[in-house]
PDB file of C-alpha atoms in Angstrom:
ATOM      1  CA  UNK S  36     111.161-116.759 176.240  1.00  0.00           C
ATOM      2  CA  UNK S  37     110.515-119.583 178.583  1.00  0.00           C
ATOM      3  CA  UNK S  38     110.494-122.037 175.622  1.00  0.00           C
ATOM      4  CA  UNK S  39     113.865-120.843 174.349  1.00  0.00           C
ATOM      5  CA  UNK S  40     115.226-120.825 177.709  1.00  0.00           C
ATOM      6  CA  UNK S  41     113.867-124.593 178.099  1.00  0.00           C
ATOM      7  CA  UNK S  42     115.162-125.484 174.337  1.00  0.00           C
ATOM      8  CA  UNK S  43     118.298-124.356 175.563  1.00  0.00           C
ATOM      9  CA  UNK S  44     118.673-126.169 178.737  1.00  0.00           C
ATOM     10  CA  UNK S  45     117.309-129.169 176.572  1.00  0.00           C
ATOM     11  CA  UNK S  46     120.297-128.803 173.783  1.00  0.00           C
ATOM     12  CA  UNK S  47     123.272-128.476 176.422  1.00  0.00           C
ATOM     13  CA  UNK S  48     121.443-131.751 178.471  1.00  0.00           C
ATOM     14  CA  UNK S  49     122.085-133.216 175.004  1.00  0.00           C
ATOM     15  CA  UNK S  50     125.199-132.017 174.410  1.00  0.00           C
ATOM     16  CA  UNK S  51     126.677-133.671 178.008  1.00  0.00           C
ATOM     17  CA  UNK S  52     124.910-136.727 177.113  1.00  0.00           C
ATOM     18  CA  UNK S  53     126.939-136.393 173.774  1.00  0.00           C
ATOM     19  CA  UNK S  54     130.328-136.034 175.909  1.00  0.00           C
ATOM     20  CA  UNK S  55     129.589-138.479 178.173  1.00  0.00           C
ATOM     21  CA  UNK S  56     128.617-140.968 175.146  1.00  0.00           C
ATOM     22  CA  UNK S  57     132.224-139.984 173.672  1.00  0.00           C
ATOM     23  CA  UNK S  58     133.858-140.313 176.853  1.00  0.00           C
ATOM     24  CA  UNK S  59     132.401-143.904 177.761  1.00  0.00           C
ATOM     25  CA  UNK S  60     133.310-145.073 173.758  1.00  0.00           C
ATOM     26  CA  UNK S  61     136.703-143.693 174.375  1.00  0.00           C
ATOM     27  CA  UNK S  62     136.611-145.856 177.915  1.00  0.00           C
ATOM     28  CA  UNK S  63     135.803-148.984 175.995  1.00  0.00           C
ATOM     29  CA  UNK S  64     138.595-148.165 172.828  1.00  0.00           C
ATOM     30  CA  UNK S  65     141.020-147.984 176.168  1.00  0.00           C
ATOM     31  CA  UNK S  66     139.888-151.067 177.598  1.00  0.00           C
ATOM     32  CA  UNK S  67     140.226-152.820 174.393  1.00  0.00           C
ATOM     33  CA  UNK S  68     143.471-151.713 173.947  1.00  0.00           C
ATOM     34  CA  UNK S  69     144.353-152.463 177.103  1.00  0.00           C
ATOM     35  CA  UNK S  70     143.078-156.024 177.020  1.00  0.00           C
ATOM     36  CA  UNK S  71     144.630-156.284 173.170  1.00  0.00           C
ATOM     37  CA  UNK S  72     147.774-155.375 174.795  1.00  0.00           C
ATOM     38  CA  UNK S  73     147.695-157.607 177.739  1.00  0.00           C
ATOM     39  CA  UNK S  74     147.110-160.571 175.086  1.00  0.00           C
ATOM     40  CA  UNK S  75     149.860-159.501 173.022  1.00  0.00           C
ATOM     41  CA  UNK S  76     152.017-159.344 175.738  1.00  0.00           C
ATOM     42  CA  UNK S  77     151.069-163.473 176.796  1.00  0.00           C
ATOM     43  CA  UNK S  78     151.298-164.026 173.253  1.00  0.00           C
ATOM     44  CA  UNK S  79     154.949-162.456 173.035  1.00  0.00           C
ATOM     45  CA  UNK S  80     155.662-164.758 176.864  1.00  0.00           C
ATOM     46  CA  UNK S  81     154.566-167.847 175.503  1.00  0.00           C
ATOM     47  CA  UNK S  82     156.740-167.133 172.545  1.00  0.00           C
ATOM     48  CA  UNK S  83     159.143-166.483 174.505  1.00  0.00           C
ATOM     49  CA  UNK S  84     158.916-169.318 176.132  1.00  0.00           C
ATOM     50  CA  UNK S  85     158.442-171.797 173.169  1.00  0.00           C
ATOM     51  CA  UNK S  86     161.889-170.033 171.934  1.00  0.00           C
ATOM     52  CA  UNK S  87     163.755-170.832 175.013  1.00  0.00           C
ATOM     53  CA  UNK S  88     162.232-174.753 174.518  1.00  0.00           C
ATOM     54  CA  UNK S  89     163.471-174.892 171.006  1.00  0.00           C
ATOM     55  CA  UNK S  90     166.849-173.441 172.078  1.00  0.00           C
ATOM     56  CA  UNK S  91     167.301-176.188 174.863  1.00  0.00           C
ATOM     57  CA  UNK S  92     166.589-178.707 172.986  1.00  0.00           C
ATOM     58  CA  UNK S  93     168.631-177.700 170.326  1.00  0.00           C
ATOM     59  CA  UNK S  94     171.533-177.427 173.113  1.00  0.00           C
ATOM     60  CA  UNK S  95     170.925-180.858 174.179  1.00  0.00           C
ATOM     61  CA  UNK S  96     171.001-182.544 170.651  1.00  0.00           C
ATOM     62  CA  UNK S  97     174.245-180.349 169.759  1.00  0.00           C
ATOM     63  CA  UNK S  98     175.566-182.429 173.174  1.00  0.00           C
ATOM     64  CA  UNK S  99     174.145-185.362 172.173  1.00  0.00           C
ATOM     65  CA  UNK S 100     176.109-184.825 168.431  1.00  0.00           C
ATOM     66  CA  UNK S 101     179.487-184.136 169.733  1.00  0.00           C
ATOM     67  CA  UNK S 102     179.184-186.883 172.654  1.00  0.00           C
ATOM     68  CA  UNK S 103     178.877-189.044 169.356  1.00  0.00           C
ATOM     69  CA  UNK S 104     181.385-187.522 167.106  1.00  0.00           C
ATOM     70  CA  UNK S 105     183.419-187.958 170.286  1.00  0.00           C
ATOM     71  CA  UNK S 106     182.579-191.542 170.674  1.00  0.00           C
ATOM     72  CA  UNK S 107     183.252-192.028 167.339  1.00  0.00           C
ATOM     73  CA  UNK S 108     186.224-190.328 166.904  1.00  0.00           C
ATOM     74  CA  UNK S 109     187.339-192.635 169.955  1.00  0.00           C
ATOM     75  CA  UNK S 110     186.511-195.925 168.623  1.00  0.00           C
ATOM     76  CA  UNK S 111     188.664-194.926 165.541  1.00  0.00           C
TER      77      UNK S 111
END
């Protein structure tokens, strides 16, 4: 009796050490995410960023175009 009693105690010791396992994996998947996430979301600033580069400077040589055509279209 005392040995089944102890087997028991002995399978549900296992058992939280099995839900604690699970629960510090699911921690770490979280974390990851999290940390996944927080990358994406630099990745998706410094895109961001490089688009609003590309679209100044694509401002500036539009100005740059018509300040010729308009220099051109002066001289003639």
């Amino acid at each position: 009796m005392l040995l089944l009693l102890l087997l028991l105690v002995l399978l549900l010791l296992l058992l939280l050490m099995m839900m604690l396992l699970l629960v510090l994996i699911m921690l770490l998947i979280m974390l990851i995410m999290l940390l996944m996430l927080e990358l994406l979301l630099d990745l998706l600033m410094n895109l961001l960023l490089m688009l609003i580069m590309v679209l100044m400077l694509l401002t500036l040589m539009l100005l740059w175009l018509l300040l010729l055509l308009l220099l051109l279209w002066l001289l003639w």
